[in-house]
Every structure is written in C-alpha cells, then in structure tokens.
Coordinates of C-alpha atoms in Angstrom, one line a residue:
M1 CA 29.4 0.9 56.4
R2 CA 28.2 -2.6 56.2
S3 CA 27.2 -4.8 53.3
H4 CA 24.3 -6.9 55.5
Y5 CA 21.7 -6.3 59.0
C6 CA 22.2 -8.3 62.4
G7 CA 18.7 -9.8 62.4
K8 CA 18.7 -11.1 58.6
L9 CA 22.1 -13.0 59.0
E10 CA 20.4 -17.0 57.2
T11 CA 21.7 -20.4 56.3
S12 CA 21.9 -19.2 52.7
L13 CA 24.8 -16.7 54.0
V14 CA 27.0 -19.7 55.3
D15 CA 30.1 -19.1 54.2
Q16 CA 30.3 -15.9 52.9
Q17 CA 31.9 -12.2 54.5
V18 CA 29.4 -10.0 55.7
T19 CA 30.1 -6.3 57.4
L20 CA 27.8 -5.7 60.6
C21 CA 27.3 -2.5 62.1
G22 CA 25.8 -1.9 65.4
W23 CA 26.0 -2.5 70.1
V24 CA 26.8 -4.7 72.0
N25 CA 24.0 -6.6 73.3
K26 CA 25.4 -8.8 75.4
R27 CA 29.1 -9.7 76.0
R28 CA 29.9 -13.6 77.3
D29 CA 33.8 -14.9 77.9
L30 CA 33.8 -18.6 78.1
G31 CA 36.4 -20.7 78.2
G32 CA 38.4 -18.7 76.3
L33 CA 36.6 -17.7 74.0
I34 CA 34.5 -14.6 74.0
F35 CA 30.9 -14.3 71.9
I36 CA 28.2 -10.7 72.5
D37 CA 25.3 -11.1 70.2
M38 CA 25.2 -8.3 67.8
R39 CA 22.2 -5.9 67.5
D40 CA 20.9 -3.7 65.3
R41 CA 17.6 -2.1 64.3
T42 CA 16.8 -5.8 62.6
G43 CA 17.1 -8.2 65.8
L44 CA 20.3 -9.7 67.5
V45 CA 23.0 -12.5 65.7
Q46 CA 25.8 -13.8 68.1
V47 CA 29.5 -13.3 67.2
V48 CA 32.2 -15.3 68.0
F49 CA 35.6 -14.5 68.1
D50 CA 38.5 -16.9 68.6
P51 CA 42.0 -16.4 70.4
D52 CA 44.0 -17.1 67.8
Q53 CA 43.7 -14.3 66.8
A54 CA 45.3 -12.0 69.2
A55 CA 44.9 -8.2 68.4
L56 CA 41.2 -8.9 67.1
F57 CA 40.7 -10.7 70.0
E58 CA 42.4 -8.4 72.4
T59 CA 40.7 -6.0 71.1
A60 CA 36.9 -7.9 71.5
N61 CA 38.5 -7.9 75.8
K62 CA 37.6 -4.6 75.8
L63 CA 34.1 -5.1 74.5
R64 CA 31.2 -4.2 76.5
Q65 CA 27.1 -3.9 76.8
E66 CA 25.9 -1.0 74.6
F67 CA 29.5 0.3 72.6
C68 CA 29.0 1.1 69.0
I69 CA 30.8 -1.6 66.7
R70 CA 31.6 -2.3 63.1
L71 CA 32.6 -5.7 62.4
T72 CA 33.7 -8.4 59.3
G73 CA 33.6 -12.3 59.6
T74 CA 32.7 -15.3 58.0
V75 CA 28.8 -16.9 58.9
R76 CA 28.5 -19.8 59.8
A77 CA 25.9 -22.5 61.0
R78 CA 25.7 -23.3 64.5
P79 CA 25.7 -26.5 66.0
E80 CA 22.6 -28.7 65.9
S81 CA 22.7 -29.0 68.9
Q82 CA 24.2 -25.0 70.2
V83 CA 21.2 -24.1 67.5
N84 CA 19.4 -20.9 69.4
A85 CA 15.3 -21.1 68.7
G86 CA 14.0 -18.3 70.3
M87 CA 16.1 -15.8 67.4
A88 CA 15.7 -15.2 64.2
T89 CA 19.3 -15.4 63.4
G90 CA 19.9 -18.9 66.7
A91 CA 21.1 -21.0 63.3
V92 CA 23.9 -19.0 61.9
E93 CA 26.5 -17.7 63.9
V94 CA 29.5 -14.6 62.5
M95 CA 32.8 -15.5 63.2
A96 CA 35.1 -12.5 63.4
S97 CA 37.6 -11.1 61.2
E98 CA 37.6 -7.4 61.5
L99 CA 36.5 -5.8 64.1
E100 CA 36.7 -1.7 65.2
I101 CA 34.9 -0.1 67.9
I102 CA 33.6 2.9 67.0
S103 CA 32.0 4.2 69.8
R104 CA 32.3 3.2 73.2
S105 CA 29.8 3.4 76.4
E106 CA 29.5 5.0 80.0
P107 CA 27.5 2.7 81.9
L108 CA 24.0 3.3 81.7
P109 CA 22.4 5.1 83.7
I110 CA 19.0 2.7 84.4
D111 CA 18.6 -0.9 84.2
F112 CA 16.6 -2.6 82.1
N113 CA 17.1 -5.9 84.0
Q114 CA 15.2 -4.8 87.0
H115 CA 11.6 -2.2 86.8
V116 CA 13.0 0.7 85.4
S117 CA 10.5 3.7 86.4
E118 CA 8.6 5.6 83.5
E119 CA 10.5 9.1 84.7
A120 CA 13.9 7.5 83.9
R121 CA 12.6 6.6 80.2
L122 CA 12.3 9.2 79.1
R123 CA 15.0 11.2 80.8
Y124 CA 17.2 8.3 78.9
R125 CA 14.0 7.5 75.7
Y126 CA 17.0 7.2 72.7
L127 CA 17.8 4.6 75.0
D128 CA 14.7 3.2 76.3
L129 CA 14.4 3.5 73.0
R130 CA 16.5 0.0 72.1
R131 CA 15.3 -1.6 73.9
P132 CA 13.6 -4.8 72.1
N133 CA 10.0 -4.6 72.3
M134 CA 10.2 -0.4 71.7
N135 CA 12.2 -0.9 68.6
H136 CA 9.2 -3.4 68.4
N137 CA 7.0 -1.1 68.3
L138 CA 7.7 2.1 66.9
Q139 CA 9.3 -0.4 63.9
F140 CA 5.3 -1.5 63.4
R141 CA 3.5 1.6 63.7
A142 CA 5.5 2.8 60.6
R143 CA 4.6 0.2 59.0
V144 CA 1.2 1.0 60.1
T145 CA 1.4 3.9 58.8
S146 CA 2.6 2.9 55.3
A147 CA -0.2 0.4 54.8
V148 CA -2.4 3.1 55.3
R149 CA -1.1 5.0 53.0
R150 CA -1.6 2.3 50.6
F151 CA -4.7 1.7 51.2
M152 CA -5.6 5.4 51.1
D153 CA -3.6 6.1 47.6
D154 CA -5.2 2.6 46.2
A155 CA -9.2 4.6 46.9
G156 CA -8.3 7.4 44.9
F157 CA -7.7 9.7 48.7
L158 CA -5.3 12.1 48.1
D159 CA -2.2 13.5 50.5
I160 CA -2.5 17.0 51.3
E161 CA -1.0 18.9 53.9
T162 CA -3.1 21.7 55.7
P163 CA -1.7 25.0 58.1
M164 CA -0.3 24.1 61.6
L165 CA -0.4 27.5 62.4
T166 CA -4.3 28.6 62.0
R167 CA -6.6 29.9 64.6
A168 CA -9.0 28.7 67.5
T169 CA -11.6 26.2 66.9
P170 CA -14.1 24.2 70.3
E171 CA -13.1 21.1 69.2
G172 CA -13.7 20.9 72.8
A173 CA -10.0 21.4 74.9
R174 CA -7.8 24.8 75.4
D175 CA -6.1 25.7 72.3
Y176 CA -1.8 25.7 72.3
L177 CA -0.8 29.5 71.6
V178 CA 1.5 30.0 68.8
P179 CA 2.1 34.2 70.0
S180 CA 2.9 36.2 65.6
R181 CA 5.8 38.5 65.4
T182 CA 4.8 40.5 63.0
H183 CA 2.0 40.9 64.3
K184 CA 2.0 41.9 68.2
G185 CA -0.5 41.2 70.3
K186 CA -1.8 38.1 68.3
F187 CA -2.2 34.7 68.7
F188 CA -1.6 31.3 66.3
A189 CA -3.8 28.1 67.5
L190 CA -2.2 24.7 66.6
P191 CA -4.9 23.0 65.3
Q192 CA -6.9 20.6 67.6
S193 CA -7.7 18.8 64.3
P194 CA -7.8 19.8 61.0
Q195 CA -11.5 19.3 60.6
L196 CA -13.1 23.1 59.0
F197 CA -9.4 22.5 56.8
K198 CA -10.8 19.8 55.2
Q199 CA -14.2 20.3 55.0
L200 CA -13.0 23.5 52.8
L201 CA -11.0 21.0 50.8
M202 CA -14.5 19.1 49.9
M203 CA -15.4 22.8 48.4
S204 CA -12.7 23.2 46.6
G205 CA -13.7 20.2 44.5
F206 CA -11.3 17.6 45.8
D207 CA -13.6 15.1 46.4
R208 CA -11.2 12.6 48.9
Y209 CA -8.5 13.4 50.7
Y210 CA -6.7 12.4 53.4
Q211 CA -3.5 12.8 55.5
I212 CA -1.9 11.2 58.7
V213 CA -1.2 14.6 61.2
K214 CA -0.6 16.1 64.9
C215 CA -3.1 17.3 66.0
F216 CA -2.7 19.4 69.6
R217 CA -4.8 19.8 72.7
D218 CA -4.7 21.6 76.0
E219 CA -6.0 19.4 78.4
D220 CA -5.9 16.5 81.4
L221 CA -3.6 13.5 80.3
R222 CA -4.1 10.2 80.8
A223 CA -3.3 7.0 79.4
D224 CA -4.6 6.8 75.6
R225 CA -3.6 11.2 75.8
Q226 CA -0.7 14.0 74.5
P227 CA -0.8 16.9 73.7
E228 CA 0.1 16.5 70.2
F229 CA -1.5 13.4 68.3
T230 CA -1.3 11.6 65.4
Q231 CA -4.6 10.8 63.6
I232 CA -5.4 9.3 60.3
D233 CA -7.8 11.8 59.5
I234 CA -10.1 12.0 56.3
E235 CA -13.0 13.5 54.9
T236 CA -14.9 12.7 51.8
S237 CA -17.6 14.4 48.7
F238 CA -20.6 12.8 47.6
M239 CA -20.2 10.4 50.5
S240 CA -23.7 9.0 53.5
A241 CA -22.8 8.3 56.9
D242 CA -22.5 4.4 55.6
E243 CA -20.3 4.2 52.6
V244 CA -18.1 6.4 54.9
M245 CA -18.0 3.6 57.3
A246 CA -17.9 1.1 54.8
V247 CA -14.3 2.6 52.8
T248 CA -12.5 3.1 56.2
E249 CA -14.1 -0.2 58.2
K250 CA -12.6 -1.6 55.2
M251 CA -9.2 0.0 55.7
V252 CA -9.3 -1.0 59.0
R253 CA -10.1 -5.0 58.4
S254 CA -7.1 -4.6 55.7
L255 CA -4.7 -3.5 58.0
F256 CA -4.9 -6.1 61.1
Q257 CA -4.9 -8.8 57.9
Q258 CA -1.5 -7.6 57.2
M259 CA -0.2 -6.7 60.6
L260 CA -1.5 -9.4 62.6
D261 CA -3.3 -12.0 60.2
V262 CA -5.9 -11.2 61.8
D263 CA -9.0 -11.0 60.0
L264 CA -11.8 -9.0 61.8
G265 CA -14.9 -9.9 60.2
D266 CA -18.0 -7.3 59.3
F267 CA -18.3 -4.9 62.6
P268 CA -21.8 -5.2 64.2
R269 CA -23.2 -1.4 64.3
M270 CA -25.8 -0.5 67.3
T271 CA -26.8 3.4 68.9
W272 CA -25.9 5.1 71.1
H273 CA -28.7 5.0 73.6
E274 CA -28.2 1.0 73.0
A275 CA -24.9 1.4 74.4
M276 CA -25.3 3.0 77.7
R277 CA -28.4 1.4 78.1
R278 CA -26.8 -2.2 78.0
F279 CA -23.4 -1.2 78.5
G280 CA -23.3 2.3 80.8
S281 CA -20.5 4.0 77.8
D282 CA -20.9 4.6 75.0
K283 CA -17.1 2.7 73.6
P284 CA -18.5 -0.7 74.9
D285 CA -15.7 -3.3 74.7
L286 CA -17.7 -6.5 73.4
R287 CA -15.5 -9.0 75.6
N288 CA -17.1 -8.2 78.3
P289 CA -20.4 -10.0 78.0
L290 CA -21.6 -8.5 81.7
E291 CA -24.5 -5.8 80.6
L292 CA -26.7 -3.2 82.9
V293 CA -30.1 -4.5 83.1
D294 CA -33.1 -1.6 83.9
V295 CA -35.1 -2.4 87.4
A296 CA -36.7 1.5 87.5
D297 CA -40.0 0.3 86.7
L298 CA -40.2 -2.7 89.3
L299 CA -38.8 0.0 92.4
K300 CA -40.9 3.3 91.7
D301 CA -43.3 2.3 95.1
V302 CA -40.8 1.3 97.3
E303 CA -40.1 2.7 100.5
F304 CA -36.3 3.1 99.8
K305 CA -36.1 6.4 99.1
V306 CA -32.1 5.5 97.4
F307 CA -34.3 3.7 94.9
A308 CA -38.1 5.6 94.5
G309 CA -36.0 8.2 93.9
P310 CA -34.1 7.4 91.3
A311 CA -36.8 5.2 90.1
N312 CA -39.3 8.4 90.0
D313 CA -36.9 10.5 87.7
P314 CA -37.4 11.5 84.6
K315 CA -33.7 12.0 84.6
G316 CA -32.8 8.8 87.3
R317 CA -31.9 5.0 86.6
V318 CA -32.0 1.8 88.5
A319 CA -30.0 -0.7 86.9
A320 CA -28.2 -4.0 88.3
L321 CA -25.4 -5.6 87.3
K322 CA -25.7 -9.2 87.5
V323 CA -21.7 -10.5 88.1
P324 CA -22.6 -14.8 88.0
G325 CA -21.2 -16.6 89.9
K326 CA -19.3 -15.2 92.2
A327 CA -21.3 -15.0 94.7
G328 CA -18.8 -16.7 97.5
D329 CA -15.7 -15.2 96.2
I330 CA -16.5 -11.5 95.6
T331 CA -16.2 -11.3 100.1
R332 CA -17.2 -8.1 102.2
K333 CA -14.1 -6.7 102.1
L334 CA -14.5 -6.7 98.6
I335 CA -17.7 -4.8 98.2
D336 CA -16.5 -1.8 100.2
E337 CA -14.2 -1.4 97.6
Y338 CA -16.0 -2.1 94.6
T339 CA -18.4 0.8 96.8
A340 CA -15.8 4.0 96.7
F341 CA -15.3 2.3 93.4
V342 CA -18.1 4.0 92.0
G343 CA -17.3 6.8 94.5
I344 CA -14.7 8.3 91.8
Y345 CA -18.0 8.7 89.5
G346 CA -20.1 9.8 92.4
A347 CA -22.1 7.3 92.6
K348 CA -23.1 7.6 96.3
G349 CA -23.1 3.9 97.6
L350 CA -23.7 0.7 96.2
A351 CA -26.5 -2.1 96.6
W352 CA -25.2 -5.7 96.6
M353 CA -27.3 -8.8 96.6
K354 CA -26.3 -12.8 96.7
V355 CA -28.2 -14.9 95.3
N356 CA -28.2 -18.1 96.8
D357 CA -30.8 -20.4 97.2
L358 CA -33.5 -19.5 95.2
S359 CA -35.5 -22.3 95.9
A360 CA -35.4 -20.5 99.3
G361 CA -37.3 -17.6 98.3
R362 CA -35.9 -14.5 100.4
D363 CA -34.2 -16.9 102.4
G364 CA -31.9 -17.9 100.5
I365 CA -31.2 -13.4 99.3
Q366 CA -28.9 -11.8 101.3
S367 CA -28.6 -8.5 100.8
P368 CA -28.1 -5.5 103.6
V369 CA -31.1 -3.5 102.0
L370 CA -33.7 -6.5 101.8
K371 CA -36.6 -5.5 103.5
F372 CA -37.0 -2.5 101.8
I373 CA -38.3 -4.5 98.5
P374 CA -41.4 -6.7 98.4
D375 CA -41.8 -9.9 97.1
A376 CA -43.0 -8.9 93.8
A377 CA -40.1 -5.7 92.9
L378 CA -38.2 -9.0 93.8
Q379 CA -39.2 -11.2 92.1
G380 CA -39.5 -9.0 89.2
I381 CA -35.1 -8.5 89.9
L382 CA -34.3 -11.7 89.8
A383 CA -36.3 -12.8 87.4
R384 CA -35.6 -10.0 84.8
T385 CA -31.7 -10.0 85.5
E386 CA -32.5 -13.2 84.9
A387 CA -30.6 -14.2 88.7
A388 CA -29.6 -18.2 89.3
N389 CA -27.4 -19.4 91.8
G390 CA -24.6 -18.6 92.7
D391 CA -24.9 -15.1 90.9
I392 CA -23.9 -11.5 92.5
L393 CA -26.5 -7.9 91.8
F394 CA -25.1 -5.1 91.7
F395 CA -27.5 -1.6 91.4
G396 CA -26.7 1.7 90.7
A397 CA -29.4 4.6 91.4
D398 CA -28.7 7.8 90.6
N399 CA -28.5 9.9 88.1
A400 CA -28.9 8.2 84.6
T401 CA -25.4 10.1 83.7
V402 CA -23.6 8.4 87.8
V403 CA -25.6 5.7 87.0
A404 CA -23.6 4.9 83.1
E405 CA -20.3 6.1 84.5
A406 CA -20.1 4.5 87.3
M407 CA -22.4 0.7 86.7
G408 CA -19.6 0.8 83.9
A409 CA -16.2 1.5 85.4
L410 CA -17.8 -1.4 87.7
R411 CA -18.6 -3.4 84.8
L412 CA -15.1 -3.5 83.3
K413 CA -13.2 -3.5 86.9
V414 CA -15.6 -6.6 87.2
G415 CA -14.9 -8.1 84.1
E416 CA -11.9 -7.5 84.5
A417 CA -11.2 -9.1 87.9
H418 CA -13.3 -12.1 87.6
G419 CA -11.7 -13.3 84.4
F420 CA -15.1 -12.9 82.3
V421 CA -12.9 -10.6 79.5
S422 CA -11.9 -12.5 75.8
D423 CA -9.5 -12.6 74.9
E424 CA -10.5 -12.8 70.8
W425 CA -10.7 -8.9 68.7
R426 CA -14.0 -6.9 69.7
P427 CA -15.0 -4.4 66.6
L428 CA -17.9 -1.7 66.6
W429 CA -19.9 0.9 65.0
V430 CA -21.4 3.2 67.4
V431 CA -24.2 5.3 65.7
D432 CA -27.2 8.0 65.5
F433 CA -25.4 9.2 69.0
P434 CA -27.9 13.0 70.2
M435 CA -26.5 15.9 69.2
F436 CA -26.7 18.0 72.0
E437 CA -25.7 17.1 75.8
E438 CA -26.5 19.4 78.4
H439 CA -24.8 20.7 81.3
D440 CA -25.8 23.6 83.9
G441 CA -29.2 24.1 81.3
E442 CA -26.6 24.0 78.8
L443 CA -26.7 22.3 75.3
Y444 CA -22.7 21.1 73.7
A445 CA -22.0 19.7 70.9
I446 CA -21.3 15.2 71.3
H447 CA -18.6 15.9 68.7
H448 CA -18.2 19.2 67.1
P449 CA -20.3 22.1 66.2
F450 CA -20.2 21.2 62.2
T451 CA -22.0 18.0 62.8
A452 CA -24.9 17.4 60.4
P453 CA -28.5 16.1 62.4
V454 CA -30.9 13.6 60.7
G455 CA -33.6 13.8 58.9
V456 CA -34.7 18.1 60.6
T457 CA -34.6 21.7 59.0
P458 CA -33.5 23.9 60.7
E459 CA -37.2 24.9 62.2
E460 CA -37.8 21.9 62.9
L461 CA -33.9 21.8 64.8
K462 CA -34.9 24.8 66.6
A463 CA -37.9 23.9 67.7
N464 CA -36.4 21.4 69.4
P465 CA -32.8 20.3 69.6
S466 CA -32.7 18.1 72.4
A467 CA -34.5 15.0 70.7
A468 CA -32.6 15.2 67.4
L469 CA -29.7 12.5 66.5
S470 CA -26.4 14.4 64.4
N471 CA -25.1 11.6 61.4
A472 CA -22.0 10.6 63.4
Y473 CA -20.3 7.2 63.8
D474 CA -17.4 5.6 66.1
M475 CA -15.5 3.1 65.0
V476 CA -14.9 1.1 68.4
L477 CA -12.0 -1.6 69.4
N478 CA -12.1 -3.2 73.1
G479 CA -13.7 -0.8 74.6
V480 CA -11.3 1.6 72.8
E481 CA -12.2 5.1 71.0
V482 CA -10.2 4.9 67.8
G483 CA -12.0 6.5 64.9
G484 CA -14.8 8.9 65.1
G485 CA -17.1 11.2 62.3
S486 CA -19.6 12.7 60.5
V487 CA -21.8 13.7 57.8
R488 CA -20.7 17.4 57.7
I489 CA -23.6 20.5 57.8
H490 CA -23.4 22.1 54.2
E491 CA -26.2 24.6 54.2
N492 CA -25.3 28.2 55.3
A493 CA -28.6 27.9 57.4
M494 CA -28.3 24.9 59.9
Q495 CA -24.7 25.7 60.8
Q496 CA -26.2 29.5 61.9
T497 CA -28.8 27.9 63.9
V498 CA -26.5 24.9 65.0
F499 CA -24.1 27.7 66.6
E500 CA -27.6 29.6 66.9
I501 CA -28.2 26.6 69.7
L502 CA -24.6 26.5 71.0
G503 CA -24.8 29.8 72.1
I504 CA -23.1 30.8 69.9
S505 CA -23.7 34.7 68.4
K506 CA -23.9 35.5 64.5
D507 CA -21.4 38.1 65.6
E508 CA -19.1 35.1 67.3
A509 CA -19.5 32.9 64.0
Q510 CA -18.3 35.6 61.8
E511 CA -15.8 36.7 63.7
K512 CA -14.3 32.7 64.2
F513 CA -15.6 30.6 61.2
G514 CA -16.5 33.9 58.5
F515 CA -14.9 32.5 56.1
L516 CA -16.7 29.0 56.7
L517 CA -19.8 30.5 56.1
E518 CA -19.0 32.8 52.8
A519 CA -17.7 29.9 51.7
L520 CA -20.7 27.5 52.3
K521 CA -22.6 29.9 50.2
Y522 CA -21.2 28.6 47.5
G523 CA -22.1 25.9 46.0
T524 CA -21.3 23.1 49.2
P525 CA -21.1 19.4 47.9
P526 CA -22.5 17.4 50.9
H527 CA -19.6 16.1 52.6
A528 CA -18.4 13.4 55.2
G529 CA -15.5 12.5 56.7
L530 CA -13.3 10.3 60.2
A531 CA -10.4 10.7 61.6
F532 CA -8.6 8.0 63.2
G533 CA -6.2 8.5 66.1
L534 CA -3.1 6.3 65.1
D535 CA -1.8 6.4 67.9
R536 CA -3.6 4.5 69.4
L537 CA -4.8 2.1 67.2
V538 CA -1.3 0.7 67.1
M539 CA -1.2 1.3 71.0
L540 CA -3.8 -1.8 70.6
M541 CA -2.8 -3.3 67.6
V542 CA 1.2 -3.9 69.7
G543 CA -0.9 -5.4 73.0
A544 CA 0.3 -2.1 75.1
S545 CA -1.4 -0.2 77.4
S546 CA -0.4 2.9 77.4
I547 CA 0.0 5.2 74.0
R548 CA 3.6 6.8 74.9
E549 CA 4.7 3.2 74.5
V550 CA 4.5 3.7 70.5
I551 CA 5.0 7.6 70.1
A552 CA 9.2 7.6 70.2
F553 CA 9.2 10.5 72.0
P554 CA 6.2 11.5 74.2
K555 CA 5.0 14.4 77.2
T556 CA 4.5 12.8 80.7
T557 CA 1.2 13.2 82.4
T558 CA 1.5 16.2 83.6
A559 CA 2.0 17.2 79.4
A560 CA 6.4 18.1 80.4
C561 CA 9.9 16.6 77.9
V562 CA 11.5 15.3 80.9
L563 CA 14.4 14.3 77.7
T564 CA 14.7 18.3 76.5
D565 CA 12.8 19.6 80.0
A566 CA 10.1 20.6 77.7
P567 CA 8.0 23.7 78.3
G568 CA 11.4 25.8 79.7
V569 CA 11.2 29.7 80.1
A570 CA 11.7 32.5 77.8
N571 CA 14.1 34.9 77.3
E572 CA 13.1 38.6 77.6
D573 CA 14.8 39.7 74.2
A574 CA 12.7 36.9 73.2
L575 CA 9.5 37.7 74.5
Q576 CA 10.1 41.4 73.8
E577 CA 10.3 41.3 70.3
L578 CA 7.0 38.9 71.4
G579 CA 5.8 42.1 73.0
V580 CA 4.2 39.2 75.0
A581 CA 4.7 39.5 79.1
V582 CA 5.2 37.0 81.3
K583 CA 3.2 37.5 84.4
L584 CA 3.1 34.7 87.2
A585 CA -0.1 33.8 89.8
E586 CA 0.7 34.3 92.9
E587 CA 0.6 31.0 94.0
A588 CA 3.0 30.6 91.2
K589 CA 5.8 32.0 92.3
D590 CA 6.3 30.3 96.2

C-alpha cells in the first residue's frame, strides 16, 4: 500500500513520488493551503494540499486528527527559511496529488495536550501508544531484545523455551494457579521464573542457555513490579561466578554502547555487608555521595536510652547521615517531614544535629539531643563524620534492619531533594550476600533455595547457617537491581541440607522437587546463571519512572487490566467443567 515511511523521507528523495500510510497528527489551514503533519511509527512529515486541485482539496478539508489515511505525492525541499530543525524530516515536505481516507476517527476520549490520568491512559492504551514517547519506548525495547539475542547467539548460548504450565516453586511470592480440566482438583502454576527448568537443561548437557521469557508473580505491586514481567534468563555450565559476571557485564556494556552510545566502563564490586553499612541498601545508588556512618561505639555509655539501647544491642545499630552544607536549608518543618518519612520504615524518631560553628565547641552545635551527649562522644561523632560548618547530621538508632531501611531511604530522599544526585550511569556488582535471613526465628533463603553457599560442606552449613555466605551476585544500576544470579547447588547432599535448614521436610522436598533431587544423582555439572529484568533495564535506558511505560499492555497497581476489564468472572459451565467452585468471602459479597 505504501512506498515509504513518513519519518524516513529526506532530501535525497526530492522530486520523487512517494505513497504514504498513517494518521493525521495535526491539521492546519493557512491562507487557502491545507497542511497536515502525517505520522506513522517512524515519525512525522509535513504534507501540503494545493487548492488548485479542487477534488483533492475538498477531501483534505475533511481531515481531522487521527484520521487514518493513504496519500501519494511528490517530495520537495522546503525553503531554507521554513526548514523545521525539530523534525527529522524538517528539510522536506510532500506535495499531495492523491488522498484516500481509510478510516475516520471520532473525537478522542483523551486529550494528550492536557494531563491524562494513568487509568485513562491504560483504558485507551491503543491511543496512548500512538504518542511519540510511547512509540519510542516500545521500539527501543524491541531493539534491545534484538541486541540481546545477537549477543547471546554470538556467545554460544542456545535459545530454549521452558514450560508456562508447571507446578509451584518457592520463589518468594504467590503463584498464579491454572485449574486443570483433565485432572480435576489439580492446578498448574504459572512460572515465577524458569529456575528449575534451566538447571535441568544444564544437567541435560546444553551448556549455555538463554531465553527472553514471561514470568508471573502474585505480589504487592509498585513502580518496578508487574504481575507478569519479562526476564532475560541465562544459565551456564562449567562457569564460575566471576565468569558469569564477566559475560553478562559485557552484554550490558554492549547494550549501552549500541543503544545509547554510553561506555559504562568496568563495573566495581561491593560486598553486601559494605553496601548495607555505607548505604543502608543492597542496591545502592552510587550517584548519591551521601553515606551512613556507624557511631554506636561512641554512644554505648551515654544516658540517653534512645542511643544507648541500640548501641549496646548486638542486633542494634546507630548510624549518622551527614548532609553537607544544608543546615540552613533544612528547616524544622522539613525535619518534621523527614521524621514522618522514616516512620514509614519503622523508625521511632529522627535525631538531628546542626553544625553552626565548630570553633565554638558545644555552643556551636544545635540539637535537641545535645544535652545527652558527653563532650568525648560529641567530638568523636564530629570527627568520624568529618562534619564541617553548615552541615546537618541525622541519626538513626534501632535494630540494624530498621536503621538500614529508614536511613537508607532518607539518604535517597535527601540526596534527590537537595541536588546531590549526579547525572551519570553508576553500575556495580553486589556480592557475598548472606545465605539466609532470619524472620521471627525462622531462616529464609535470601535468593532462592537452589543457591550454593561459599566454601562450606553440608555439615559446616548445618552447624552454623547464619554465618554462611551465598555464591550470589546482583547487578545494580543507579540504585535499581537490574539482574541477579548465583552459582547453583549441584550436589544432592548440599541441596537436602539447605531444604532442611529452611524447614522443608524430606517428604515435602520429595513432593515439590523430587524430579530435581533425582536429577542431581546423575552426573550433574557445576552450573550458574543470572536473570535480568528486561522491563527494569529498558525503563532505566529510556529514562522512565515506571516499567508500565515500557510494557505495551501493562496492569494497574491493583493487578487489573482496565482495557479488557480483566480479571473477569468465569461462567458457571466453565467452572463446572474444571471442577472448580467459587466461594466469596462475606466481606467481598457486601
């Protein structure tokens, strides 16, 4: 139907006839001439209709925004004074000779010249996707996936599909269940990841696997989560953690070079413990120079229990956050706002200290807790934080988890609000994670129960699981975890030990993972892998604030599709055939 794309017309085509298909982006009637900006997925071009062609001009006069049209015309150069430098095709225009209105458009239900709510954008997503920035995001995503496939193919990885209908695995979120018609009363689970299948592929001898794959998790949502999301899934045999990190880092560096002309350089490495100590986060944003400084040892003997309690508790922490030069800008009102903010993360309060004049000693310090802090402790805090005149210090004192979460979040908030965050790309690897974390006296796997520990036997792991480190690694970019992986357990005894530590009985392990435990008996190679969140990666690369901006048809924050009104109610016949009955809770009926 067409010979060229709108956004590809250039001066080399001047005097040539072209046929275009697309939409009316804008229409202007100026002094008897009708101009339209015509749009397709490649961009815009200006089209001119001459009133001397009466029939053509009459048809053009009927054009309105978003009419779908086909036209033929001659490319001509714009006069130098009329070149539009803001358009890729701004040096040319098309003088129309034929016009066909393929499809008319009613007035649009949303006006993108004004603020449009996200719900409205998702309800009319097919219109929202016509906007240039959304068009750009999805085309960019397509080029990213193509580049990933080229890299992985060239590196000897095989693209192998794994099942969508499987059984539940302990990945840290609820499964989406699919009832079986042929096995009434039984359910498939949609995969939270292809974890077990990619391990089985390594046991099958395929050596290097990858897949760009849909995953499903029924969990609380936020900007970087969706119930269905896409992973770049990678698994290797006979490769160490360092080798896996090297090849995947090379892939990401290649992506940024190709897509953004950005050289990320070599990625630094940081242990989990260092990240938590300095930044209160296992995915630190290194663009922000603010850091946490531990001061508990200086406050063990103070009479102020808010500080002394956590300072003397092995599971407690007292940390200071210095904000350089902002003592005058951060008012009491703002401090109250920050206090309420850290309360979201469980902090009971937020102590602070303004450094007005170091040379004046205590008299140069302003703080509601100053009277509780002896001179020696005060001087120790000022020296350790390298405080200077005009600085303000914030203090978090509680159990270590609360302090890390609250002060880590405050670090990000203050850094962004007061202009400390640089405009650059800062990647890193976070390594040496604890193998397990404790909640209410029970141990849970920080990554997943198939992650191998570092340098211990099954007996040593069982004797002291809390001290074990996992052979795991996360890639972090500008404060976002874009990928995570680990060396996997390839010995039956170690896998059984990890299950035991996690409270998974032998019977339960056999029921859920019998096929994996059986496979581990038959010459399993050492293997390791990593999965990238494709949505998150593309979100960062296009500068979006939510992965919904880079997914064609995303769900809302309540895991619903307002476009198709999903999820919906199944009819009774379908439920009967499946052997499923729906029983609503009383509160849901009201």
